[in-house]
XYZ file of C-alpha atoms in Angstrom:
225
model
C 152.192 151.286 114.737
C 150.695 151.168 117.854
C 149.166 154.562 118.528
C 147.171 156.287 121.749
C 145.349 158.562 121.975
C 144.243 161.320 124.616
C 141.007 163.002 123.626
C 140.213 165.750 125.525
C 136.699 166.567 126.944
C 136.127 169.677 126.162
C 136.726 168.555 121.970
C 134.256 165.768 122.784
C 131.840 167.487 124.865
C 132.354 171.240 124.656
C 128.579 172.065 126.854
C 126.323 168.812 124.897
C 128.238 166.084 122.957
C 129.642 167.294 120.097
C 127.760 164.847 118.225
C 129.001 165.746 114.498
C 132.288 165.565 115.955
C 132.037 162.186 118.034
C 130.699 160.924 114.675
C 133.806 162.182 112.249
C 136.301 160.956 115.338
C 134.827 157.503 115.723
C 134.764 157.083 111.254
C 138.871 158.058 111.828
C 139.997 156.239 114.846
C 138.024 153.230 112.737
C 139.964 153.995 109.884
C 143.359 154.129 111.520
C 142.220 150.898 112.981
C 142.475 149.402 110.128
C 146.555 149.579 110.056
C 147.362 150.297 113.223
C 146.314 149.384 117.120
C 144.686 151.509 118.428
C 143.832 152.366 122.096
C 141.948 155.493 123.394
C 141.359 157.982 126.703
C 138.332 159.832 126.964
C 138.850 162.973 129.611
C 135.896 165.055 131.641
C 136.285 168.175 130.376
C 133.953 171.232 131.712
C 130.953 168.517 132.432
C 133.279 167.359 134.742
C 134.371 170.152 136.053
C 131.025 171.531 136.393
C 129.917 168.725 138.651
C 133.282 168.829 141.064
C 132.111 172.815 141.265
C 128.878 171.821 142.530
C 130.536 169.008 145.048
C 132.187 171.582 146.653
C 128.939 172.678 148.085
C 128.245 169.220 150.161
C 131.954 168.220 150.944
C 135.807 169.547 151.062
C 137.079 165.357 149.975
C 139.189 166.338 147.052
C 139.075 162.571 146.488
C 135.381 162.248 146.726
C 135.754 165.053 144.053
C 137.936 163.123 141.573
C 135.742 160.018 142.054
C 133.137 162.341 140.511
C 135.358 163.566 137.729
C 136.194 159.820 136.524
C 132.813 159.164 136.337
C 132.075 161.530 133.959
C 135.231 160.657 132.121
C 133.603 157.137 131.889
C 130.214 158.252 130.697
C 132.217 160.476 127.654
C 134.090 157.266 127.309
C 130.563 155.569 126.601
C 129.522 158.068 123.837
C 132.313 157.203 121.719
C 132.178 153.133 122.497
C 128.276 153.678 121.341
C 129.927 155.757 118.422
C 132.709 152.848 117.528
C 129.818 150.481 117.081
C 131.442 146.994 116.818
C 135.025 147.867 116.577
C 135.082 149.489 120.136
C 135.418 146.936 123.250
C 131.970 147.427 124.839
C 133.256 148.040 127.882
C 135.206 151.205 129.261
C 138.430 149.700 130.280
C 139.574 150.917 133.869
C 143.295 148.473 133.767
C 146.365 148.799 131.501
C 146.694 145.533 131.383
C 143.105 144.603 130.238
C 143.728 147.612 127.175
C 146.387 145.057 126.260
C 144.146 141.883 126.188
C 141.680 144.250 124.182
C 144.401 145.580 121.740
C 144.799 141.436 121.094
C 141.744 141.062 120.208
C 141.750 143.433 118.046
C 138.947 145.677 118.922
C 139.936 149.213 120.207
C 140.443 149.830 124.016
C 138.435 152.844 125.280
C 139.289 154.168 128.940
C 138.218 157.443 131.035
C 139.912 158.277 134.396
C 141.308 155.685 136.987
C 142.363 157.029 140.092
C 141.577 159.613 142.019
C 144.878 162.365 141.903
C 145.772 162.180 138.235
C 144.124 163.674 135.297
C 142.645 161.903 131.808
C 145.850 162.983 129.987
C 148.180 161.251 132.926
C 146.254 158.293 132.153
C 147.007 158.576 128.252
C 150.582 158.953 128.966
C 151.159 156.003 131.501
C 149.137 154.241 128.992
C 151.739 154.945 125.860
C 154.432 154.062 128.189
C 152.662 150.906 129.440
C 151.550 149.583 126.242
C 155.038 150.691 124.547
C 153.307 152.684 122.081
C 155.000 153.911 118.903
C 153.012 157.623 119.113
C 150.779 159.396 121.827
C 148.336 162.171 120.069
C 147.027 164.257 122.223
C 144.182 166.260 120.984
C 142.691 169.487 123.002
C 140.933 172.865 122.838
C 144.145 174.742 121.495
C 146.147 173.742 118.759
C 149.611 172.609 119.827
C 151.974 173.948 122.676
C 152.804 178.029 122.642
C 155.347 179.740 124.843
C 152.507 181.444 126.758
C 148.948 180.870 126.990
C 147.272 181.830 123.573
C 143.765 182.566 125.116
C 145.326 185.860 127.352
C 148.264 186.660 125.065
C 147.623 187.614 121.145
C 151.312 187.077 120.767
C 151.707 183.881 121.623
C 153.954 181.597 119.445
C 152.828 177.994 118.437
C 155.922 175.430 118.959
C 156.423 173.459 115.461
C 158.660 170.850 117.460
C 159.242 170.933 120.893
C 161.810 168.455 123.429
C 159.863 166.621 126.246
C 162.470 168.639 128.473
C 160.708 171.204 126.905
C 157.451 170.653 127.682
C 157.645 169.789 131.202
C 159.058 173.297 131.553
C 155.983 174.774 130.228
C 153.887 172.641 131.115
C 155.612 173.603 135.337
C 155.271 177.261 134.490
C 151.370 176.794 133.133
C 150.666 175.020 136.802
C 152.630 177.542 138.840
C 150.313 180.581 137.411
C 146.823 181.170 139.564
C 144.190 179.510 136.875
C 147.081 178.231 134.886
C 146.047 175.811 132.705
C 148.503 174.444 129.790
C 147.619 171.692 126.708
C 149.100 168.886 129.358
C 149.809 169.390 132.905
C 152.573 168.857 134.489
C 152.653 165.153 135.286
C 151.419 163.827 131.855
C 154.689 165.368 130.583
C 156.582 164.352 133.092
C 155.348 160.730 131.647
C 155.846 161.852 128.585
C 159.684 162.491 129.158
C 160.312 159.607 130.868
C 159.044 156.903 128.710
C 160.033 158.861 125.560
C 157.005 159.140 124.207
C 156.746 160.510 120.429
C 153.405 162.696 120.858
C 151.731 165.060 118.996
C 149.560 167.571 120.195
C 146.345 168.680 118.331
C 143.404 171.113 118.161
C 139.672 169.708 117.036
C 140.636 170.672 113.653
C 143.302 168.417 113.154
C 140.986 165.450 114.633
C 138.475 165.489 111.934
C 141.737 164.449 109.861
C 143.402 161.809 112.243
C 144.487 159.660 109.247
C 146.464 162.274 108.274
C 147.677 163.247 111.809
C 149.006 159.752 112.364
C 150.940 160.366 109.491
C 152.714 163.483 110.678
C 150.160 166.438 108.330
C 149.057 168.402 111.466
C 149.310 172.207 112.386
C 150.105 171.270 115.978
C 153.257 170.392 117.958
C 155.470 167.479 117.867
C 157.302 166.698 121.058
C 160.212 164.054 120.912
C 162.854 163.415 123.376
């Protein structure tokens, strides 16, 4: 299989890097490696948001702002290249078509952000679509897609299986809410459902088994078209 996936910043650096973590991801995504290609997006998480917080200080440029977010993307995407060792490219790839050259050499592709207007996860998604990969696992701070947010409401139900028809809707109604802020936003699964993408979505839980994931033994959310 070819597999991507879209680690989310916050699992990978929740205040410091998550270095116990970065260590157990990096031994998996090795691992998997070893059957399958393998290509990976790092995102910002609250570093990054942290430092577009302070940028609105000096200057209103919402694309200055997202210049600063991809940085940061980048330098996360560093940690885990360092983490990788040999089997990463050393590079953080910033093209879609260079993550293919670096898939063919069989060394594992490691992006952050791109362009300004589009978050880490958009990039994971156009990626999958680009690359015509078999499965897109998206791992993040809650454990699959729920009906409603799961951080405000104690009833919130977890989604076994959901349609990507599915989860544009709630990923739409997530954006349209003041602070709203769902597992993928709105665009990523708008990717999602139109290149078909099989993707799973995962907490940090699930990532320190990613062998397993890959598989289909996860307590998160399958989304299929």
């Amino acid at each position: 299989m070819r597999i991507v996936f879209d680690i989310g910043g916050s699992v990978l650096v929740p205040d410091d890097p998550d270095i116990d973590f970065i260590k157990a991801i990096a031994y998996e995504l090795v691992k998997i490696s070893e059957d399958h290609e393998v290509a990976v997006v790092v995102g910002g998480g609250k570093v990054s948001r942290k430092y577009i917080q302070a940028a609105k200080t000096f200057t209103p440029n919402e694309t200055f702002k997202d210049y600063i977010g991809i940085h940061i993307t980048r330098a996360n995407a560093m940690l885990l290249i360092a983490a990788l060792g040999e089997k990463a490219y050393p590079f953080v790839i910033q093209d879609f078509r260079k993550a293919w050259e670096v898939i063919q050499l069989k060394k594992i592709p490691i992006m952050g952000g791109t362009h300004p207007g589009h978050t880490t996860d958009a990039v994971a998604t156009l990626l999958a679509e680009y690359l015509q990969a078999d499965l897109l696992v998206v791992i993040t701070n809650v454990d699959g897609v729920y009906d409603s947010d799961p951080r405000k409401n104690p009833n919130a139900r977890k989604l076994e299986r959901v349609t990507t028809e599915g989860l544009v809707e709630i990923a739409m109604e997530a954006e349209s809410k003041a602070g709203g802020n769902g597992v993928v936003d709105a665009l990523a699964a708008k990717f999602i459902q139109r290149g078909r993408i099989k993707t799973y979505i995962v907490g940090k839980g699930d990532a320190y088994h990613l062998f397993d994931v890959v598989k289909g033994r996860h307590n998160g959310t399958v989304v299929e078209p």
